[in-house]
Structure formats: structure tokens, C-alpha cells
C-alpha positions as a LaTeX table, in Angstrom:
\begin{tabular}{lrrr}
\hline
Residue & $x$ (\AA) & $y$ (\AA) & $z$ (\AA) \\
\hline
Met1 & 0.46 & 0.38 & 0.04 \\
Lys2 & 1.53 & 3.58 & $-1.06$ \\
Thr3 & $-1.29$ & 5.65 & 1.24 \\
Arg4 & 0.80 & 6.42 & 4.34 \\
Leu5 & 3.96 & 6.96 & 2.12 \\
Trp6 & 2.12 & 9.15 & 0.11 \\
Leu7 & 0.86 & 11.07 & 3.23 \\
Leu8 & 4.41 & 11.80 & 4.06 \\
Leu9 & 5.43 & 13.15 & 0.88 \\
Val10 & 2.75 & 15.02 & $-0.05$ \\
Pro11 & 0.53 & 17.38 & 1.95 \\
Ala12 & $-2.48$ & 15.73 & 2.95 \\
Leu13 & $-5.93$ & 16.68 & 1.97 \\
Val14 & $-8.01$ & 17.80 & 4.53 \\
Ala15 & $-10.81$ & 20.12 & 4.76 \\
Ala16 & $-12.44$ & 19.91 & 0.97 \\
Gly17 & $-8.87$ & 19.61 & $-0.36$ \\
Cys18 & $-6.81$ & 21.17 & 1.92 \\
Gly19 & $-3.44$ & 20.99 & 2.50 \\
Pro20 & $-0.44$ & 22.68 & 5.60 \\
Ile21 & $-0.85$ & 26.81 & 5.82 \\
Asp22 & 3.10 & 28.26 & 5.69 \\
Ala23 & 2.66 & 30.47 & 8.91 \\
Gln24 & 4.64 & 33.17 & 6.65 \\
Glu25 & 1.67 & 33.22 & 4.25 \\
Glu26 & $-1.74$ & 34.52 & 4.61 \\
Pro27 & $-4.68$ & 30.74 & 3.94 \\
Val28 & $-7.20$ & 31.17 & 1.11 \\
Ile29 & $-9.89$ & 31.01 & 1.96 \\
Asp30 & $-12.82$ & 29.08 & $-0.24$ \\
Glu31 & $-15.25$ & 31.75 & $-0.98$ \\
Leu32 & $-18.13$ & 29.22 & $-1.34$ \\
Thr33 & $-16.94$ & 26.76 & 1.78 \\
Gly34 & $-15.62$ & 29.37 & 3.73 \\
Gln35 & $-12.59$ & 25.90 & 3.74 \\
Val36 & $-8.50$ & 26.79 & 3.44 \\
Leu37 & $-7.53$ & 25.71 & $-0.40$ \\
Leu38 & $-4.79$ & 23.46 & $-1.78$ \\
Glu39 & $-1.44$ & 24.84 & $-2.50$ \\
Ala40 & $-2.02$ & 25.13 & $-6.08$ \\
Thr41 & 1.78 & 22.54 & $-6.95$ \\
Thr42 & $-0.25$ & 21.24 & $-10.09$ \\
Lys43 & $-2.01$ & 23.24 & $-12.94$ \\
Tyr44 & $-4.78$ & 21.28 & $-15.52$ \\
Asp45 & $-5.97$ & 22.46 & $-18.13$ \\
Met46 & $-9.64$ & 23.34 & $-17.31$ \\
His47 & $-10.61$ & 22.64 & $-20.85$ \\
Arg48 & $-10.07$ & 18.44 & $-20.01$ \\
Leu49 & $-9.67$ & 18.48 & $-16.34$ \\
Leu50 & $-10.29$ & 14.56 & $-16.54$ \\
Glu51 & $-10.36$ & 11.56 & $-19.02$ \\
Asp52 & $-13.71$ & 9.86 & $-20.45$ \\
Thr53 & $-11.60$ & 6.39 & $-18.95$ \\
Asp54 & $-10.88$ & 8.20 & $-15.09$ \\
Ile55 & $-14.91$ & 8.69 & $-14.33$ \\
Thr56 & $-15.66$ & 5.60 & $-15.99$ \\
Gly57 & $-12.99$ & 3.12 & $-15.21$ \\
Gly58 & $-11.96$ & 1.18 & $-12.26$ \\
Gln59 & $-15.11$ & $-1.08$ & $-12.13$ \\
Trp60 & $-12.65$ & $-3.73$ & $-10.64$ \\
Ile61 & $-12.36$ & $-1.70$ & $-7.59$ \\
Thr62 & $-13.11$ & $-3.82$ & $-4.76$ \\
Thr63 & $-14.85$ & $-2.73$ & $-1.74$ \\
Ala64 & $-11.72$ & $-4.42$ & 0.56 \\
Gln65 & $-9.18$ & $-1.71$ & $-1.21$ \\
Val66 & $-11.74$ & 1.09 & $-0.96$ \\
Gln67 & $-12.24$ & 0.25 & 3.43 \\
Ala68 & $-8.38$ & 0.00 & 2.98 \\
Phe69 & $-8.11$ & 2.92 & 1.52 \\
Leu70 & $-10.06$ & 4.79 & 4.36 \\
Gln71 & $-8.90$ & 3.02 & 6.97 \\
Gln72 & $-5.07$ & 4.62 & 6.06 \\
Asn73 & $-6.89$ & 7.39 & 5.77 \\
Arg74 & $-8.03$ & 7.27 & 8.86 \\
Ser75 & $-11.67$ & 8.50 & 7.51 \\
Phe76 & $-14.63$ & 8.18 & 10.50 \\
Leu77 & $-16.17$ & 6.45 & 6.87 \\
Ala78 & $-13.93$ & 3.52 & 8.38 \\
Thr79 & $-15.94$ & 2.61 & 10.60 \\
Tyr80 & $-19.48$ & 4.48 & 9.36 \\
Arg81 & $-22.70$ & 1.87 & 8.33 \\
Asp82 & $-25.85$ & 3.58 & 6.95 \\
Pro83 & $-28.79$ & 2.51 & 8.68 \\
Ala84 & $-31.39$ & 3.15 & 5.45 \\
Phe85 & $-28.86$ & 1.09 & 3.53 \\
Ser86 & $-29.37$ & $-2.17$ & 5.49 \\
Asn87 & $-26.45$ & $-1.21$ & 7.85 \\
Lys88 & $-24.11$ & $-1.66$ & 4.24 \\
Thr89 & $-20.46$ & $-0.37$ & 5.39 \\
Ala90 & $-19.32$ & 3.16 & 3.18 \\
Ala91 & $-16.99$ & 1.47 & 1.32 \\
Ala92 & $-19.28$ & $-1.33$ & 0.65 \\
Leu93 & $-21.98$ & 1.93 & $-0.70$ \\
Ile94 & $-19.34$ & 4.14 & $-2.66$ \\
Val95 & $-18.36$ & 0.50 & $-4.53$ \\
Glu96 & $-21.81$ & $-0.86$ & $-5.60$ \\
Arg97 & $-23.85$ & 2.30 & $-5.53$ \\
Ser98 & $-20.26$ & 3.85 & $-8.13$ \\
Lys99 & $-20.29$ & 0.25 & $-10.19$ \\
Ala100 & $-24.34$ & 0.21 & $-10.36$ \\
Phe101 & $-23.99$ & 3.26 & $-12.69$ \\
Gly102 & $-20.83$ & 2.14 & $-14.37$ \\
Ile103 & $-19.17$ & 5.17 & $-12.21$ \\
Ser104 & $-15.60$ & 4.46 & $-10.87$ \\
Pro105 & $-15.32$ & 4.34 & $-7.05$ \\
Leu106 & $-11.92$ & 6.04 & $-7.63$ \\
Tyr107 & $-13.31$ & 9.57 & $-9.45$ \\
Met108 & $-16.51$ & 8.95 & $-6.44$ \\
Leu109 & $-13.27$ & 9.12 & $-3.77$ \\
Ala110 & $-12.25$ & 12.65 & $-4.96$ \\
Arg111 & $-16.16$ & 13.54 & $-5.32$ \\
Ile112 & $-16.64$ & 13.38 & $-1.94$ \\
Gln113 & $-13.51$ & 14.81 & $-0.44$ \\
Val114 & $-13.65$ & 17.28 & $-2.59$ \\
Glu115 & $-17.64$ & 18.20 & $-1.27$ \\
Ser116 & $-17.57$ & 17.12 & 1.71 \\
Ser117 & $-13.75$ & 15.84 & 3.27 \\
Leu118 & $-14.90$ & 12.79 & 4.40 \\
Ile119 & $-12.32$ & 10.72 & 3.12 \\
Gln120 & $-9.79$ & 12.38 & 4.95 \\
Ser121 & $-11.67$ & 13.60 & 8.45 \\
Gly122 & $-12.32$ & 11.60 & 11.55 \\
Thr123 & $-15.40$ & 13.28 & 12.16 \\
Ser124 & $-18.73$ & 12.66 & 10.35 \\
Asn125 & $-19.04$ & 16.68 & 10.00 \\
Asn126 & $-21.14$ & 17.02 & 6.28 \\
Leu127 & $-21.76$ & 13.25 & 6.80 \\
Ala128 & $-25.64$ & 13.60 & 5.62 \\
Lys129 & $-24.82$ & 15.95 & 2.36 \\
Ala130 & $-21.17$ & 13.77 & 1.92 \\
Thr131 & $-21.02$ & 13.80 & $-2.16$ \\
Gly132 & $-22.50$ & 17.55 & $-2.34$ \\
Cys133 & $-25.55$ & 15.78 & $-4.99$ \\
Gly134 & $-28.53$ & 17.78 & $-4.85$ \\
Cys135 & $-27.39$ & 20.66 & $-2.51$ \\
Pro136 & $-27.22$ & 23.48 & $-4.44$ \\
Asp137 & $-24.68$ & 26.62 & $-3.77$ \\
Thr138 & $-27.90$ & 28.83 & $-2.73$ \\
Ser139 & $-29.59$ & 27.35 & $-0.72$ \\
Gly140 & $-29.45$ & 23.30 & 1.58 \\
Cys141 & $-30.32$ & 19.91 & $-0.04$ \\
Asp142 & $-32.84$ & 18.02 & $-1.18$ \\
Ala143 & $-34.47$ & 16.53 & 1.72 \\
Gln144 & $-34.92$ & 13.55 & $-0.80$ \\
Tyr145 & $-30.71$ & 13.30 & $-1.27$ \\
Val146 & $-30.03$ & 13.33 & 2.09 \\
Gly147 & $-28.15$ & 10.57 & 4.26 \\
Phe148 & $-24.60$ & 8.84 & 2.89 \\
Gly149 & $-25.92$ & 6.25 & 0.64 \\
Lys150 & $-28.35$ & 8.00 & $-1.10$ \\
Gln151 & $-25.38$ & 11.42 & $-1.82$ \\
Ile152 & $-23.65$ & 8.76 & $-3.55$ \\
Asp153 & $-26.58$ & 7.21 & $-5.78$ \\
Cys154 & $-28.03$ & 10.82 & $-6.12$ \\
Ser155 & $-23.77$ & 11.61 & $-7.65$ \\
Ala156 & $-23.44$ & 8.08 & $-10.51$ \\
Lys157 & $-26.57$ & 8.44 & $-11.08$ \\
Lys158 & $-26.96$ & 12.27 & $-12.03$ \\
Leu159 & $-23.36$ & 11.57 & $-13.98$ \\
Arg160 & $-24.45$ & 8.58 & $-15.94$ \\
Gly161 & $-27.01$ & 11.10 & $-16.74$ \\
Tyr162 & $-25.19$ & 13.14 & $-17.77$ \\
Leu163 & $-22.92$ & 10.60 & $-19.88$ \\
Thr164 & $-25.89$ & 8.68 & $-21.21$ \\
Asp165 & $-26.59$ & 12.42 & $-22.83$ \\
Leu166 & $-24.00$ & 13.16 & $-24.02$ \\
Asp167 & $-23.13$ & 9.61 & $-26.07$ \\
Ala168 & $-26.51$ & 10.51 & $-28.00$ \\
Gly169 & $-24.76$ & 13.83 & $-28.52$ \\
Arg170 & $-26.63$ & 15.91 & $-26.31$ \\
Pro171 & $-26.01$ & 18.33 & $-24.10$ \\
Thr172 & $-26.29$ & 18.70 & $-20.50$ \\
Val173 & $-28.93$ & 18.86 & $-18.30$ \\
Ser174 & $-26.95$ & 22.30 & $-18.38$ \\
Gly175 & $-26.26$ & 22.56 & $-21.20$ \\
Trp176 & $-22.98$ & 21.24 & $-21.36$ \\
Arg177 & $-21.44$ & 19.14 & $-24.75$ \\
Val178 & $-18.42$ & 18.35 & $-25.81$ \\
Gly179 & $-15.87$ & 20.88 & $-28.55$ \\
Val180 & $-19.01$ & 23.57 & $-27.52$ \\
Leu181 & $-17.69$ & 26.69 & $-25.52$ \\
Lys182 & $-19.91$ & 27.94 & $-22.45$ \\
Ser183 & $-19.05$ & 30.38 & $-19.62$ \\
Thr184 & $-18.58$ & 28.71 & $-16.09$ \\
Ser185 & $-20.06$ & 30.81 & $-13.12$ \\
Asp186 & $-16.11$ & 31.69 & $-12.48$ \\
Pro187 & $-16.77$ & 33.14 & $-15.59$ \\
Cys188 & $-14.94$ & 31.13 & $-17.81$ \\
Ser189 & $-15.39$ & 30.51 & $-21.37$ \\
Val190 & $-14.05$ & 26.62 & $-22.02$ \\
Arg191 & $-14.64$ & 24.50 & $-24.78$ \\
Pro192 & $-15.07$ & 20.87 & $-22.94$ \\
Ala193 & $-12.27$ & 18.79 & $-25.04$ \\
Asn194 & $-13.90$ & 15.04 & $-23.94$ \\
Lys195 & $-17.30$ & 13.62 & $-22.19$ \\
Ala196 & $-15.74$ & 14.15 & $-18.45$ \\
Thr197 & $-15.22$ & 17.78 & $-19.34$ \\
Ala198 & $-18.27$ & 18.23 & $-19.34$ \\
Ala199 & $-19.78$ & 16.35 & $-17.21$ \\
Leu200 & $-18.03$ & 17.66 & $-14.29$ \\
Tyr201 & $-18.98$ & 20.67 & $-15.18$ \\
Thr202 & $-22.72$ & 20.34 & $-15.45$ \\
Tyr203 & $-21.98$ & 19.27 & $-11.61$ \\
Thr204 & $-19.77$ & 21.69 & $-10.54$ \\
Pro205 & $-20.15$ & 24.65 & $-12.82$ \\
Trp206 & $-16.82$ & 26.99 & $-11.04$ \\
Val207 & $-12.96$ & 26.24 & $-13.00$ \\
Gly208 & $-11.68$ & 26.93 & $-9.71$ \\
Ala209 & $-8.36$ & 27.61 & $-8.63$ \\
Tyr210 & $-6.09$ & 24.81 & $-9.99$ \\
Ala211 & $-6.60$ & 25.39 & $-14.18$ \\
Leu212 & $-3.67$ & 27.30 & $-16.21$ \\
Gln213 & $-6.31$ & 29.45 & $-17.95$ \\
Cys214 & $-8.52$ & 31.30 & $-15.70$ \\
Gly215 & $-10.56$ & 30.15 & $-12.85$ \\
Arg216 & $-10.39$ & 32.06 & $-10.00$ \\
Thr217 & $-8.41$ & 31.91 & $-6.55$ \\
Thr218 & $-10.62$ & 31.32 & $-4.73$ \\
Val219 & $-13.12$ & 28.81 & $-5.98$ \\
Gly220 & $-12.40$ & 25.56 & $-5.18$ \\
Gly221 & $-14.02$ & 23.93 & $-8.46$ \\
Ser222 & $-13.97$ & 21.31 & $-10.79$ \\
Ser223 & $-10.41$ & 21.68 & $-11.17$ \\
Leu224 & $-10.45$ & 20.31 & $-7.54$ \\
Val225 & $-11.43$ & 17.50 & $-8.92$ \\
Ala226 & $-8.76$ & 16.83 & $-11.41$ \\
Val227 & $-6.48$ & 16.91 & $-8.41$ \\
Val228 & $-7.57$ & 15.06 & $-5.73$ \\
Tyr229 & $-7.89$ & 12.09 & $-7.84$ \\
His230 & $-4.71$ & 11.82 & $-9.22$ \\
Arg231 & $-2.97$ & 12.04 & $-5.96$ \\
Tyr232 & $-5.58$ & 9.32 & $-4.54$ \\
Ala233 & $-5.13$ & 7.37 & $-7.91$ \\
Ser234 & $-0.89$ & 7.61 & $-7.33$ \\
Ala235 & $-1.71$ & 7.29 & $-3.03$ \\
Tyr236 & $-2.46$ & 3.50 & $-3.80$ \\
Ala237 & $-1.82$ & 0.94 & $-5.67$ \\
Trp238 & $-5.54$ & 0.50 & $-7.14$ \\
Gly239 & $-4.74$ & $-2.15$ & $-10.15$ \\
Ser240 & $-6.06$ & $-1.86$ & $-14.28$ \\
Ala241 & $-8.04$ & $-4.58$ & $-15.87$ \\
Ala242 & $-7.08$ & $-6.48$ & $-19.01$ \\
Gly243 & $-9.81$ & $-5.40$ & $-21.44$ \\
Cys244 & $-10.70$ & $-7.33$ & $-24.43$ \\
Phe245 & $-11.16$ & $-5.89$ & $-27.62$ \\
Ser246 & $-14.15$ & $-6.60$ & $-29.94$ \\
Glu247 & $-14.67$ & $-6.62$ & $-33.27$ \\
Thr248 & $-18.15$ & $-6.01$ & $-33.05$ \\
Ala249 & $-17.61$ & $-2.69$ & $-31.09$ \\
Gly250 & $-14.18$ & $-2.12$ & $-33.20$ \\
Ala251 & $-12.84$ & $-0.77$ & $-30.21$ \\
Asp252 & $-11.38$ & $-2.13$ & $-26.60$ \\
Val253 & $-13.71$ & $-3.05$ & $-24.64$ \\
Pro254 & $-13.31$ & $-2.09$ & $-20.32$ \\
Glu255 & $-13.52$ & $-4.91$ & $-17.87$ \\
Leu256 & $-16.63$ & $-6.03$ & $-17.30$ \\
Gly257 & $-17.96$ & $-4.05$ & $-20.92$ \\
Cys258 & $-20.63$ & $-5.71$ & $-22.77$ \\
Val259 & $-21.16$ & $-6.04$ & $-26.48$ \\
Gln260 & $-23.82$ & $-7.64$ & $-28.37$ \\
Ser261 & $-22.17$ & $-9.51$ & $-31.13$ \\
Ser262 & $-22.80$ & $-8.50$ & $-34.89$ \\
Ser263 & $-22.45$ & $-12.39$ & $-35.65$ \\
Asp264 & $-25.24$ & $-14.12$ & $-33.69$ \\
Ala265 & $-26.78$ & $-10.83$ & $-31.56$ \\
Met266 & $-25.88$ & $-12.97$ & $-28.04$ \\
Trp267 & $-24.49$ & $-10.23$ & $-25.30$ \\
Arg268 & $-20.63$ & $-10.75$ & $-24.14$ \\
Gln269 & $-18.56$ & $-9.31$ & $-21.17$ \\
Cys270 & $-15.45$ & $-8.64$ & $-21.28$ \\
Gln271 & $-14.13$ & $-11.08$ & $-17.67$ \\
Ser272 & $-10.45$ & $-10.46$ & $-17.16$ \\
Gly273 & $-9.48$ & $-9.91$ & $-20.50$ \\
Ala274 & $-11.73$ & $-12.79$ & $-22.68$ \\
Phe275 & $-15.61$ & $-12.33$ & $-23.48$ \\
Thr276 & $-18.24$ & $-14.50$ & $-21.83$ \\
Ser277 & $-19.55$ & $-17.58$ & $-23.73$ \\
Gly278 & $-22.50$ & $-14.89$ & $-24.40$ \\
Ser279 & $-26.22$ & $-14.72$ & $-23.56$ \\
Thr280 & $-29.51$ & $-13.76$ & $-25.07$ \\
Ala281 & $-29.70$ & $-10.47$ & $-22.32$ \\
Gln282 & $-27.73$ & $-7.89$ & $-21.94$ \\
Pro283 & $-26.38$ & $-8.50$ & $-17.92$ \\
Thr284 & $-27.21$ & $-6.15$ & $-15.78$ \\
Asn285 & $-23.80$ & $-4.84$ & $-14.17$ \\
Cys286 & $-21.96$ & $-3.40$ & $-17.35$ \\
Thr287 & $-19.17$ & $-0.85$ & $-17.73$ \\
Val288 & $-20.36$ & 0.09 & $-21.11$ \\
Ser289 & $-22.77$ & $-2.01$ & $-23.35$ \\
Tyr290 & $-22.83$ & $-1.54$ & $-26.95$ \\
Gly291 & $-25.87$ & $-3.25$ & $-28.02$ \\
Trp292 & $-28.05$ & $-3.09$ & $-31.06$ \\
Cys293 & $-29.67$ & $-0.64$ & $-32.15$ \\
Pro294 & $-33.29$ & $-0.06$ & $-33.26$ \\
Ser295 & $-33.56$ & 1.41 & $-37.15$ \\
Ala296 & $-37.21$ & 3.09 & $-37.94$ \\
Thr297 & $-36.04$ & 3.40 & $-41.64$ \\
Leu298 & $-35.28$ & 0.36 & $-41.84$ \\
Gly299 & $-37.54$ & $-1.70$ & $-39.51$ \\
Arg300 & $-35.32$ & $-3.76$ & $-37.50$ \\
Ser301 & $-32.83$ & $-3.43$ & $-35.30$ \\
Val302 & $-28.54$ & $-3.24$ & $-36.93$ \\
Pro303 & $-25.50$ & $-3.98$ & $-35.20$ \\
Pro304 & $-23.15$ & $-1.34$ & $-33.83$ \\
Arg305 & $-21.47$ & 0.85 & $-35.68$ \\
Thr306 & $-23.89$ & 0.70 & $-38.43$ \\
Cys307 & $-24.67$ & 3.25 & $-40.28$ \\
Val308 & $-27.86$ & 4.58 & $-42.39$ \\
Gln309 & $-29.76$ & 7.79 & $-43.47$ \\
Ser310 & $-32.79$ & 8.20 & $-42.00$ \\
Thr311 & $-35.97$ & 8.59 & $-43.78$ \\
Gly312 & $-36.78$ & 11.65 & $-40.90$ \\
Asp313 & $-34.26$ & 13.77 & $-41.63$ \\
Arg314 & $-32.12$ & 12.27 & $-44.78$ \\
Gln315 & $-29.53$ & 12.92 & $-42.20$ \\
Trp316 & $-26.56$ & 9.90 & $-42.12$ \\
His317 & $-26.26$ & 7.93 & $-38.40$ \\
Gln318 & $-24.47$ & 5.78 & $-36.80$ \\
Cys319 & $-25.11$ & 3.07 & $-33.86$ \\
Gly320 & $-23.51$ & 3.30 & $-31.32$ \\
Ser321 & $-22.18$ & 2.48 & $-27.54$ \\
Gly322 & $-25.77$ & 2.44 & $-25.38$ \\
Ser323 & $-27.63$ & 1.68 & $-28.43$ \\
Ala324 & $-28.09$ & 5.56 & $-29.03$ \\
Trp325 & $-28.06$ & 6.64 & $-32.48$ \\
Leu326 & $-24.96$ & 9.13 & $-32.93$ \\
Ser327 & $-25.05$ & 11.64 & $-36.11$ \\
Ala328 & $-22.39$ & 10.02 & $-38.99$ \\
Pro329 & $-22.41$ & 13.20 & $-42.24$ \\
Ser330 & $-18.87$ & 11.66 & $-42.80$ \\
Ala331 & $-20.11$ & 8.40 & $-43.62$ \\
Pro332 & $-20.83$ & 8.61 & $-47.28$ \\
Ser333 & $-17.67$ & 10.17 & $-48.34$ \\
Ser334 & $-15.53$ & 7.78 & $-45.40$ \\
Gly335 & $-17.65$ & 5.60 & $-44.76$ \\
Ala336 & $-16.90$ & 6.05 & $-40.71$ \\
Gly337 & $-18.74$ & 7.55 & $-38.24$ \\
Pro338 & $-17.92$ & 9.05 & $-34.32$ \\
Ala339 & $-17.79$ & 4.90 & $-33.61$ \\
Gly340 & $-15.40$ & 4.07 & $-35.90$ \\
Ser341 & $-15.93$ & 2.27 & $-39.84$ \\
Cys342 & $-18.85$ & 1.72 & $-40.73$ \\
Phe343 & $-19.93$ & $-2.11$ & $-40.02$ \\
Ala344 & $-22.59$ & $-1.50$ & $-42.71$ \\
Met345 & $-24.33$ & 1.30 & $-44.30$ \\
Tyr346 & $-28.16$ & 1.71 & $-45.85$ \\
Gly347 & $-29.19$ & 5.10 & $-47.89$ \\
Leu348 & $-31.90$ & 6.45 & $-48.66$ \\
\hline
\end{tabular}
């Protein structure tokens, strides 16, 4: 385990990412939370705060690993059990509820620390609003989301919703999308380079103090999530998964990713570097899924990566992950779309 060594080498994050304050300097206080901000030793690109796999990966992370991480950080959560969720441990809820929505438990640990300091705090302060989900800066938390387990579930579910919209080529609920310029609350003009960054700004619309460009020195913001995530990622031997290459998806599929085969329409799941033999029903714990897409134009479903010119708008679309149709205007000229080369092409 690396955590104890890391705590000696890197200032510990306390009070939502706060580090030791030099006695000769005035502390910088977060104007939203009143907490002392971490010294900005690393800066991140505000247009690309995290990678997509940072948000959705880590599906191999176990409850035992998270429990050990909490214990080594002397977290209050190391001994906490939630009576509203069958008395499950905090570690179990972090892992189970994150994975239920295909969200990384490691990302969730960083989110909890940024919002409530609970990962590195020995007290139960902010337990009821652990992830800040349903807790806007301008008012208190929505009663339906109060409680540790509810907070984890709320945060993972909302993030998955943002990613689902982005996967389908739609903006998130607050208008964020990849490659489109939008103002944050700092304000800064940000053009998200990937879905992870667009999702982060949907959840917390501040750049904050830890970005290379723009940002405010008095707000933690979404850039603080990047700081904490990378510190936690290097603080523990979390391990990795080999993944599987899929001809149907035309891409590497992560551990527990699911593909509905183009050859026989059977669902297969990547487990420990190999696909399972197959089933007619989609597994319920897929980290990502590549299923067939229903086409009204063709009157039947077609395999992933299939490109179809729609009778509805006469535009080309491609079957992408999550059985979502993606805009593919270049398909007729290049034979490819956002999901890769077209498995088959159907023009009007």
C-alpha cells in the first residue's frame, strides 16, 4: 500500500482538499465553502480536467480496497454503516452504487473529499451531504438526497445521466457538450475537450483555482476534483484490468464491458481479459455496452457501428455505445462515423 508513504511526501488533503498552511503566508479561503484551499502545486487544463476513463473506469476496484484506503486515511467512513441501506459499510456503498451506474469508485472518493472532506476527516461533519448532490450553493440539500448512501446513489446516477446525454450527442441538462464553448460561473469560457470535462462542469459549474487558464483563486471548483483524483490515483495500488478487443465494437472494451455480437446478436461480457460465451439477455453490471440499435428506417435492429441514412431527416447516423444513434455526416464520404468504420451502410 502506498497511502502512508504518500501522506509523508504530499501534504494531506483536509477540509475539502486543504493542505498545511505556511505560517508566513495568509491562508486562501474558499469563498463558497469557507474552507482553506490546497496549495496549487499542480495545474490542469480547464478544457480537459479528467479523461473519460477516469470517470467510468476502475470497475475492478473492490470494497476491500476502498475500505483499506479509508482506514489508512483515518476516515470517519472507515467505521460508518448506513442504516438506510441495510447497515452496509461506507466502502461497500461507494463501490456498489458507483458501479451500478458505471462510475469509477476512485472518482467517487475524490468527489466525496472535494464536497465534504469525509475521506480524510475523522469526524462525521457533512455526512448527510457527502457528495453535494442535490445541494446547490444557494440553498440547502433536497430532503430526498440527505444521507450518505443516498448521496452516493444520487451522485453516480446524475453523472451517468450526463454521460448518457453526451453519448447520444445531446447537451447535458445545463447545456454542456463536447467541443462547444460555454461560460462557467467563475466566469471562464470553456470548450470541453471530452465528455468527462463536460460532465464535471454540469455537476460543478466552476473552474476554480487549479486550472492553467482563467479560474478564481478563491474557489475550489471542478479543477479541484482533478487535483484530488490524481493524488488518490497515485496514493494506492488500485490495479487495472486488461480489457478485451471487440471486432463488433471496433474498439477495446473495458473490464465488464458488454457487446451484442454482430454475428449472432448474443451478449458477451469482458471478464479478466476474455469475453464470456454469450447470453440472450444483456448483463446487468455492464461498465459500457455496445448493443444493436433499432432503426425505424430499416424496420429492424442493426449491429453497433452500422450507418443508416434516416428517412426522417435524410441525415446519416451511426449506431454507437448504449444503443444510441450518433450523427455521422461524414459516413457517405469516409465510410466511418464517431463510433469508427461503418459495419454496414444503408443509404436512401
